[in-house]
PDB file of C-alpha atoms in Angstrom:
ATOM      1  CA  UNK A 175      21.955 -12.082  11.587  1.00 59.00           C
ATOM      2  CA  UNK A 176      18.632 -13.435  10.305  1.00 80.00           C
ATOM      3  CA  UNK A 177      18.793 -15.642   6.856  1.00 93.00           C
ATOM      4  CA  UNK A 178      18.366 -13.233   3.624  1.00 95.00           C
ATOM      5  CA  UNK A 179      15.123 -13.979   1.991  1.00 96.00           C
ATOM      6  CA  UNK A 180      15.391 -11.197  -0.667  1.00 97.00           C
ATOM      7  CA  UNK A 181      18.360  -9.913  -2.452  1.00 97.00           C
ATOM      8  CA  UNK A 182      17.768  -7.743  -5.489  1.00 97.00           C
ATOM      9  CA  UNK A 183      21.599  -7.274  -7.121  1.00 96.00           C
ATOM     10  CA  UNK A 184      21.740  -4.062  -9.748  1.00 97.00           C
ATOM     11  CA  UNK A 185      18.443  -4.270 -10.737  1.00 96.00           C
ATOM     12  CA  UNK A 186      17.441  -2.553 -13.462  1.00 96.00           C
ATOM     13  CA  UNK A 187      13.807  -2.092 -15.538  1.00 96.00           C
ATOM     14  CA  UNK A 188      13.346  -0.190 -18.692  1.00 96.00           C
ATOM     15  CA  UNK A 189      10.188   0.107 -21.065  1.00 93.00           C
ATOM     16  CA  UNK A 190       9.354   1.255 -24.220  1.00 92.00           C
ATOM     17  CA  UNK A 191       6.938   4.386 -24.670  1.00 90.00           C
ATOM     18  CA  UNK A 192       6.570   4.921 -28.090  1.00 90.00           C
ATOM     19  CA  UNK A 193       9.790   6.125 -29.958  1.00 92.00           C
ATOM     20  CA  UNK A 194      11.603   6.259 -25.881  1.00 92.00           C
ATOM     21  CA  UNK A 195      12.997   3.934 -23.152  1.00 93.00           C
ATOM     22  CA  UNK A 196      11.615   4.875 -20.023  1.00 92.00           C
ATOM     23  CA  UNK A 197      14.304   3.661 -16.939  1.00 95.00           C
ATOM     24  CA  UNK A 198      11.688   3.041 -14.403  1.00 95.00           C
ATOM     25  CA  UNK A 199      14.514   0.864 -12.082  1.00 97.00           C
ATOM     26  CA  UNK A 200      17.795   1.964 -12.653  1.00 96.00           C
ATOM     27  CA  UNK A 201      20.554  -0.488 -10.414  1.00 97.00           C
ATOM     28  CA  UNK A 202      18.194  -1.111  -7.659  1.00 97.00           C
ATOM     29  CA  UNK A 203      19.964  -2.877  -4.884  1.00 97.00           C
ATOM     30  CA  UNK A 204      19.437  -4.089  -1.815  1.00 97.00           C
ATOM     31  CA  UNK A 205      18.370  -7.283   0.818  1.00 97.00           C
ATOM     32  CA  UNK A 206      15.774  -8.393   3.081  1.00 97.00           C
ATOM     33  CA  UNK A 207      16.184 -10.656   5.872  1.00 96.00           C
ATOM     34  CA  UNK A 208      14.057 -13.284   7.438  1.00 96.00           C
ATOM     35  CA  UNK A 209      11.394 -11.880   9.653  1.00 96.00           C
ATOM     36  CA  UNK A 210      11.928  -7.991   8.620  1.00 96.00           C
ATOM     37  CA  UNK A 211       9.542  -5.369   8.963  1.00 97.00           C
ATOM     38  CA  UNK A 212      10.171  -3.212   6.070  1.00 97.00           C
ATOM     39  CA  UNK A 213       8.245   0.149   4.141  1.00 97.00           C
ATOM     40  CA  UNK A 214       9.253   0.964   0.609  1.00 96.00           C
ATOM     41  CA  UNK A 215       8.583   4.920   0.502  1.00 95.00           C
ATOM     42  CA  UNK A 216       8.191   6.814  -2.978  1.00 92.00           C
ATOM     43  CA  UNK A 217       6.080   9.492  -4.440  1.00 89.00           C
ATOM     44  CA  UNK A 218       4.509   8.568  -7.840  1.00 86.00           C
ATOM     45  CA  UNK A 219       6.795   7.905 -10.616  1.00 87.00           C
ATOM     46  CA  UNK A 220       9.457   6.682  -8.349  1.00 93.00           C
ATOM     47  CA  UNK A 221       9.773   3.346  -9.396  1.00 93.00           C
ATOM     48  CA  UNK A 222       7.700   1.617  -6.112  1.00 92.00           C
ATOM     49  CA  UNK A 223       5.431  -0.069  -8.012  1.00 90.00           C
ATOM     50  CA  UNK A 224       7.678  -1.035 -10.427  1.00 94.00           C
ATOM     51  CA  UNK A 225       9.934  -2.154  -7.898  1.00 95.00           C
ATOM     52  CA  UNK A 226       7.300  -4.148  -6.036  1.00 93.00           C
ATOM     53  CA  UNK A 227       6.092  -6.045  -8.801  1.00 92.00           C
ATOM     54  CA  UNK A 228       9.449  -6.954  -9.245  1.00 94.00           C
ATOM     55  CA  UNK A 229       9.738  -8.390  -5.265  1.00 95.00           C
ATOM     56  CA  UNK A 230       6.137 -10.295  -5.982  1.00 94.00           C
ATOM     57  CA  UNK A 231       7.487 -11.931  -9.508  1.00 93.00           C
ATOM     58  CA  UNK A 232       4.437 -10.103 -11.340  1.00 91.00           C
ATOM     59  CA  UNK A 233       7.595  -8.656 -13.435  1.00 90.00           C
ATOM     60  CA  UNK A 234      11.343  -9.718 -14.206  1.00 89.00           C
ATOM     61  CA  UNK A 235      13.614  -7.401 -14.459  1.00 92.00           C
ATOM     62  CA  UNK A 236      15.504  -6.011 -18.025  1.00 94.00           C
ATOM     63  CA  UNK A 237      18.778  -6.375 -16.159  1.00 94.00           C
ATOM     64  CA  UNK A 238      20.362  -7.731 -12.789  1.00 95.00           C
ATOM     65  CA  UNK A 239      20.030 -10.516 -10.335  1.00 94.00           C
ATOM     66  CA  UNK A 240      17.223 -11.373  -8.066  1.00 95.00           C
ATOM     67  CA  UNK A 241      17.088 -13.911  -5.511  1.00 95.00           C
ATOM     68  CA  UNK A 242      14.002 -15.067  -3.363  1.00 95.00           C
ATOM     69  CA  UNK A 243      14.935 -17.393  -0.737  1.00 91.00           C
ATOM     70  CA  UNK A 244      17.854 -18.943  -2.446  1.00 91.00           C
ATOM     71  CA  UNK A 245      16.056 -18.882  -5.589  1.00 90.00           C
ATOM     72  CA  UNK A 246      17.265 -17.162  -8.686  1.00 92.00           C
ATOM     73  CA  UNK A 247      13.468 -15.645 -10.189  1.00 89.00           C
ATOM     74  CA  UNK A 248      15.001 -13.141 -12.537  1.00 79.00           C
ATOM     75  CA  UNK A 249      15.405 -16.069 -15.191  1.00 80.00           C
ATOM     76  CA  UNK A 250      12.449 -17.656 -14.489  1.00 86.00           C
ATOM     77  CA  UNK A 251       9.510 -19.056 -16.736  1.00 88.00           C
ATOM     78  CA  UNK A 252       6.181 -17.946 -16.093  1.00 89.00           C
ATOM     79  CA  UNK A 253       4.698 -20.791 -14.584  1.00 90.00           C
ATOM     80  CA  UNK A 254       7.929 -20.891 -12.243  1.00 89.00           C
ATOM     81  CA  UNK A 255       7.115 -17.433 -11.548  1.00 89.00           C
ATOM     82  CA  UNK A 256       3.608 -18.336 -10.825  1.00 88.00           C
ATOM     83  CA  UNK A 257       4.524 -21.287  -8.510  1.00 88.00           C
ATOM     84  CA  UNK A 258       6.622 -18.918  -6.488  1.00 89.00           C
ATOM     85  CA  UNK A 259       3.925 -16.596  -6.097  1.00 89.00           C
ATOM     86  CA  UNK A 260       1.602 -18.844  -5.319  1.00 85.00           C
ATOM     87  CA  UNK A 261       3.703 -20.458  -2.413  1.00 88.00           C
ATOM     88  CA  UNK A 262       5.805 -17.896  -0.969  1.00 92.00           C
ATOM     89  CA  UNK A 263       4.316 -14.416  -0.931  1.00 94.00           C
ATOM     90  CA  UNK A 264       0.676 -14.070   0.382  1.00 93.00           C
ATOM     91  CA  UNK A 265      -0.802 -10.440  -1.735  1.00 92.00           C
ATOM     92  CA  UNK A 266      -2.621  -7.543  -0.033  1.00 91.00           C
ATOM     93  CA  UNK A 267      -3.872  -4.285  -2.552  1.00 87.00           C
ATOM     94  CA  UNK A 268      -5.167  -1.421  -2.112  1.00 82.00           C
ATOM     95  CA  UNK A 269      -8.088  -1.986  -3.586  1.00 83.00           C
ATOM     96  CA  UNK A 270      -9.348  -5.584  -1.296  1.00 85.00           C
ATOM     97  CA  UNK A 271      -9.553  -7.302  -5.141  1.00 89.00           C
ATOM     98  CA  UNK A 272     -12.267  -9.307  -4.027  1.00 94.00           C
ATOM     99  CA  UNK A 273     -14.877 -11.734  -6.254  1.00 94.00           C
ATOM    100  CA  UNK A 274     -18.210  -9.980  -5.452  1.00 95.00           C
ATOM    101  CA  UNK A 275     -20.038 -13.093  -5.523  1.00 96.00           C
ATOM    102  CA  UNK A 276     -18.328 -14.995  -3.330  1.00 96.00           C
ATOM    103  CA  UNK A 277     -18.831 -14.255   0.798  1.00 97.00           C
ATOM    104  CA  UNK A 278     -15.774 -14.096   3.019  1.00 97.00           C
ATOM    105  CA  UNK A 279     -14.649 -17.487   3.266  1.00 97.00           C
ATOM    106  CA  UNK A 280     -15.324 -18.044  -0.635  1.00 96.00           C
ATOM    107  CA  UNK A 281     -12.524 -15.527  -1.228  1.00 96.00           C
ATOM    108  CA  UNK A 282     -10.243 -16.285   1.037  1.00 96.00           C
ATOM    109  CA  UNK A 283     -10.618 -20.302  -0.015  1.00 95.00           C
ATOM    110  CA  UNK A 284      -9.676 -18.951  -3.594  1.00 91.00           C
ATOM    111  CA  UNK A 285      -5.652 -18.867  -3.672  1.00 88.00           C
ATOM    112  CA  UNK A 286      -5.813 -22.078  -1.683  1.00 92.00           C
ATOM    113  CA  UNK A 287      -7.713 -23.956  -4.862  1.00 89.00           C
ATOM    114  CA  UNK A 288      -4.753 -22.830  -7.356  1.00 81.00           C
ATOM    115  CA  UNK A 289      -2.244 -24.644  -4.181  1.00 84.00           C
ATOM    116  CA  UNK A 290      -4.586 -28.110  -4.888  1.00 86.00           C
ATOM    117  CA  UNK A 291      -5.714 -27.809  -0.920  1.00 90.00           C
ATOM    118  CA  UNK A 292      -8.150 -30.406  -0.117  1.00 93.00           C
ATOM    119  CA  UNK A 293     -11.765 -28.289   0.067  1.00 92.00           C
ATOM    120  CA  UNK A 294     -12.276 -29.608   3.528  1.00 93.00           C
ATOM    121  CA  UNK A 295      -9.261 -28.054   4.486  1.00 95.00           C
ATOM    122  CA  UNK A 296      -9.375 -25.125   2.333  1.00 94.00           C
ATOM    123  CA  UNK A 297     -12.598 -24.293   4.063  1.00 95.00           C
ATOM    124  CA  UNK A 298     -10.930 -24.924   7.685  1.00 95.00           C
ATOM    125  CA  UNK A 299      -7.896 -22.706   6.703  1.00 95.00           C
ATOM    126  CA  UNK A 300      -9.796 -20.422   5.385  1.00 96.00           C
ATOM    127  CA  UNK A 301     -12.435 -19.904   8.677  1.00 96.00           C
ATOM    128  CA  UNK A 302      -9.111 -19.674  10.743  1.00 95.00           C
ATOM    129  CA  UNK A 303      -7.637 -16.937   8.928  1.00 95.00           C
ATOM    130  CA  UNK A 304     -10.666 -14.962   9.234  1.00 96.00           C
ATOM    131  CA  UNK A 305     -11.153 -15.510  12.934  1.00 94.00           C
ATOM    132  CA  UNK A 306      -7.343 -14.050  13.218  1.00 92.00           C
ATOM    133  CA  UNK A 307      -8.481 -10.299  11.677  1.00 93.00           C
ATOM    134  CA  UNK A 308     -11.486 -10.720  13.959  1.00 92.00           C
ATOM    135  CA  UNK A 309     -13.997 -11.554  11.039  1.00 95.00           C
ATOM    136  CA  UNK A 310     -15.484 -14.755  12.499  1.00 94.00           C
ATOM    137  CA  UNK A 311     -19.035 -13.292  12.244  1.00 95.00           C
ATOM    138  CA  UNK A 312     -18.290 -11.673   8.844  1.00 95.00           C
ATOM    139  CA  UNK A 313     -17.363 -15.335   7.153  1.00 96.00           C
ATOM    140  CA  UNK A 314     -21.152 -15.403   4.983  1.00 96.00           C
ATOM    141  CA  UNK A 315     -20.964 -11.732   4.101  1.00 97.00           C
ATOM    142  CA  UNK A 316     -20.157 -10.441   0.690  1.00 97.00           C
ATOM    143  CA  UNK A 317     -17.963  -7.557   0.160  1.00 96.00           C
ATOM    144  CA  UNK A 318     -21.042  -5.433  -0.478  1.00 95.00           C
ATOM    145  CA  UNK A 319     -22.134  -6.078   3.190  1.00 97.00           C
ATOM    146  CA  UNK A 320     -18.822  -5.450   4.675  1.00 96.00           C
ATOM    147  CA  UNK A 321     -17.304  -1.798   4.936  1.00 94.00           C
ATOM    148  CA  UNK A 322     -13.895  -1.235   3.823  1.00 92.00           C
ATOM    149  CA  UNK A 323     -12.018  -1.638   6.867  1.00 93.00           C
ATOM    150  CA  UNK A 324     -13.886  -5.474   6.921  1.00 94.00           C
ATOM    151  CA  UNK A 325     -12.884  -5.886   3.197  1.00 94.00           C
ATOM    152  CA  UNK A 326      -9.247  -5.181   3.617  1.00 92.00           C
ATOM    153  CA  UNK A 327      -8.992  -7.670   6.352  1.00 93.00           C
ATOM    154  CA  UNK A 328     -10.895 -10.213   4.186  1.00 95.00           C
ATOM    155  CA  UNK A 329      -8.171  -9.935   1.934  1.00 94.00           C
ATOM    156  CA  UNK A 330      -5.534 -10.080   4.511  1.00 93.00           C
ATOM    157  CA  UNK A 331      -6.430 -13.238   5.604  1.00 95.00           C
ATOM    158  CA  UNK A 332      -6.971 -14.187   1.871  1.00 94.00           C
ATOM    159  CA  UNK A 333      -3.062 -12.869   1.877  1.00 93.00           C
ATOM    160  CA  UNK A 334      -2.239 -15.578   4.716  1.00 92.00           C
ATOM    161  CA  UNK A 335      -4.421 -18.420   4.714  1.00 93.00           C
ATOM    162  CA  UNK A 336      -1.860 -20.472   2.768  1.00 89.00           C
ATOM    163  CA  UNK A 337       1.126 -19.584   5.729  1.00 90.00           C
ATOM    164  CA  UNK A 338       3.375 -17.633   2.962  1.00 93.00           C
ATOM    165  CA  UNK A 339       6.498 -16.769   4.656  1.00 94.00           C
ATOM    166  CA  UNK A 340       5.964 -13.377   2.776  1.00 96.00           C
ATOM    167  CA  UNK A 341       3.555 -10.519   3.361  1.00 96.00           C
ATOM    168  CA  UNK A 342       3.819  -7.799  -0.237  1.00 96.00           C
ATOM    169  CA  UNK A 343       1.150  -5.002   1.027  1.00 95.00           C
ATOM    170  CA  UNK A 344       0.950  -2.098  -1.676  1.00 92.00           C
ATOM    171  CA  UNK A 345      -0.737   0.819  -0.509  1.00 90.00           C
ATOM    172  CA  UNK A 346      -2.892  -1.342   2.153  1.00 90.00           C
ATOM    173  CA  UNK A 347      -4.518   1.037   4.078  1.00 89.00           C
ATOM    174  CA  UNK A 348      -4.953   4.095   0.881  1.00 86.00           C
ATOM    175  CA  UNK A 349      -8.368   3.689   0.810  1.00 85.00           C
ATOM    176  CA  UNK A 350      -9.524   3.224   4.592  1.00 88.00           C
ATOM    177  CA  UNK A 351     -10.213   6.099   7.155  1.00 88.00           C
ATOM    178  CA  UNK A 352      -7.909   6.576  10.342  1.00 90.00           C
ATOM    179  CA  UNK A 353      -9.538   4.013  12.203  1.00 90.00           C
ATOM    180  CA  UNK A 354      -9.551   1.184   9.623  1.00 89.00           C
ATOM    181  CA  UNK A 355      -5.878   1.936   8.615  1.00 91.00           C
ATOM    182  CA  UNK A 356      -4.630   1.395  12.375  1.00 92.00           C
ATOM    183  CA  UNK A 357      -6.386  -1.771  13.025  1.00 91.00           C
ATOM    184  CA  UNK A 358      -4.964  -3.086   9.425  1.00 91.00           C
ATOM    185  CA  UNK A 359      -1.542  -2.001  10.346  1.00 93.00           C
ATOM    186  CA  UNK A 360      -2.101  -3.716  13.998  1.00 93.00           C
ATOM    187  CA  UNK A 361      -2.473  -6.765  11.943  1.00 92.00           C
ATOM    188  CA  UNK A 362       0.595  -6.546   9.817  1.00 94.00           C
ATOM    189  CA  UNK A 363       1.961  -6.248  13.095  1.00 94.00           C
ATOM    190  CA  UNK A 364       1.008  -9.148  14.325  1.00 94.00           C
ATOM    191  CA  UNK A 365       1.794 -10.758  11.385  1.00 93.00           C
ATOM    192  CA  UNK A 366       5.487  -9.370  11.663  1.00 95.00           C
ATOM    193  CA  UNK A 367       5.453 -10.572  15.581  1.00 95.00           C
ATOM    194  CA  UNK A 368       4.524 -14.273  14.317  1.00 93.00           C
ATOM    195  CA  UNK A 369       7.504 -14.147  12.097  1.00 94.00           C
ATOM    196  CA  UNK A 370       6.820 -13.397   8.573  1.00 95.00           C
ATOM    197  CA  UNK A 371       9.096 -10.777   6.825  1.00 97.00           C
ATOM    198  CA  UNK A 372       6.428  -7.791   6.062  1.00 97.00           C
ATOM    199  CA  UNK A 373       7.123  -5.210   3.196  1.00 97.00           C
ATOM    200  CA  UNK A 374       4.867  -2.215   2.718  1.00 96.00           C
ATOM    201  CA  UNK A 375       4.921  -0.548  -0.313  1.00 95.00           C
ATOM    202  CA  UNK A 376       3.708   3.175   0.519  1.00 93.00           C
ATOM    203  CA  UNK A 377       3.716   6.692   0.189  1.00 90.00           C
ATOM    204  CA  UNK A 378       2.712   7.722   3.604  1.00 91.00           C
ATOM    205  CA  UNK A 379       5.321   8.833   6.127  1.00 92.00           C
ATOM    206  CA  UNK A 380       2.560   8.187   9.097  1.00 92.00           C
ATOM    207  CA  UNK A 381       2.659   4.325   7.886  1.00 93.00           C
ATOM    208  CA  UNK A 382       6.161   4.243   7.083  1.00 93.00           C
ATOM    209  CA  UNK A 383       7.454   5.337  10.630  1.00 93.00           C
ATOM    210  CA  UNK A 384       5.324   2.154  12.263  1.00 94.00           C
ATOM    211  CA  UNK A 385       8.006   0.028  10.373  1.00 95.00           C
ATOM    212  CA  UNK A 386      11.512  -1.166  11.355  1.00 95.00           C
ATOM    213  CA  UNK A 387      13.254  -0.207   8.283  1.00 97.00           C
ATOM    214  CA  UNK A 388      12.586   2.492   5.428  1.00 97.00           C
ATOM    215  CA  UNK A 389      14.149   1.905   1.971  1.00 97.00           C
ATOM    216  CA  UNK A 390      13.068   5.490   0.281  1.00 97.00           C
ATOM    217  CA  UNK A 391      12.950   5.158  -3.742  1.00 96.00           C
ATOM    218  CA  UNK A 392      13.388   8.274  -6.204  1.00 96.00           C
ATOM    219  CA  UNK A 393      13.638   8.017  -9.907  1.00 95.00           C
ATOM    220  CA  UNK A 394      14.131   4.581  -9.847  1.00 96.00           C
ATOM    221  CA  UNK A 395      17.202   4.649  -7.122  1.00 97.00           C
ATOM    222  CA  UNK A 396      17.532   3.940  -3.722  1.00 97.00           C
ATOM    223  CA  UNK A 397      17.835   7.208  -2.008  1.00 96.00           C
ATOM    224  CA  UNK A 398      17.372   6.159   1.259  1.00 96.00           C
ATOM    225  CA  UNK A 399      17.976   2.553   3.702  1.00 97.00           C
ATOM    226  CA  UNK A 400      17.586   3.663   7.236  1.00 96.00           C
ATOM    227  CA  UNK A 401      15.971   1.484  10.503  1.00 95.00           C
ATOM    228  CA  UNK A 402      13.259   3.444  12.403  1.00 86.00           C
ATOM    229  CA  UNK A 403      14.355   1.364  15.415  1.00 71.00           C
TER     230      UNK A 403
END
């Protein structure tokens, strides 16, 4: 059995909407172990992206326990929240997130500066996570010389440059065409095969079934937990 990095215990997130309380997480549990390959499935309104703002500590939740590798975050300060973030989950969105003005290597050096890494070796981690999604003669473009595909590995390696033990993808490859989406996923792969603990936070079944394991979400419960393999 592999050491459990993630264990969300009853979890539960509610919100106000005007006069009403909308139960977007309602006793969400489950655990994720070290080195996992793992899609979180849901059609919109489901409670995914609630949920995985929850696993990135961009949220706490209303009620329930949450621990990230042996670390209670559900009671957590903000800047303790931030620190996690920072150091143990590396970011990927569905829509790259990139600075504009800054070429390839500028925005992947950019999480490193907030980790107070050296910019010698920001610049040298940086250059090697690019050469790893096969960018090493993209590192002086700017996102509006690369094409999507290019983008979302720029912000891959931006997602790994630092060596987080955790990959959070949302929706990674929901704005890429077939062939960008299949080198991405190749790359999570690879990631996975290194040893970090991969979740994908999706609604397509076609991405899904590359995982291990499928936790389906519906109205804010786990309907599913099933391995692929």
């Amino acid at each position: 059995m592999s050491k459990t990095v993630i264990e969300l215990q009853n979890i539960k997130r509610n919100f106000r909407v005007g006069d009403e309380t909308v139960h977007a997480l309602r006793g969400v549990s489950f655990s994720i172990g070290e080195g996992e390959f793992v899609t979180i499935m849901g059609t919109s309104g489901s409670g995914k992206s609630t949920l995985m703002n929850m696993l990135g500590c961009l949220d706490t939740p209303t009620s329930g326990k949450y621990v990230l590798d042996g670390q209670d975050v559900a009671s957590m300060t903000d800047n303790q929240l931030a620190d996690v973030r920072n150091k143990e989950i590396g970011f990927i969105f569905q829509g790259f997130n990139l600075i504009s003005n800054l070429d390839a290597v500028g925005n992947v050096e950019l999480p490193l500066v907030y980790r107070g890494v050296s910019k010698n070796e920001r610049k040298q981690l940086a250059m090697e996570a690019l050469k790893s999604v096969g960018l090493e003669d993209r590192m002086k473009h700017k996102p509006n010389e690369m094409s999507g595909g290019q983008q979302q590995r720029v912000a891959v390696a931006r997602a790994v440059a630092a060596k987080p033990p955790i990959i959070l993808a949302d929706e990674p490859t929901g704005n890429l065409d077939t062939k960008s989406t299949q080198e991405i996923m190749e790359i999570l792969k690879e990631l996975h095969r290194s040893g970090r603990t991969v979740i994908i936070i999706t609604h397509d079944e076609e991405i899904a079934s590359q995982a291990h394991r499928v936790i389906r979400i519906l109205d804010g419960r786990i309907e599913e937990d099933y391995c692929n393999r």
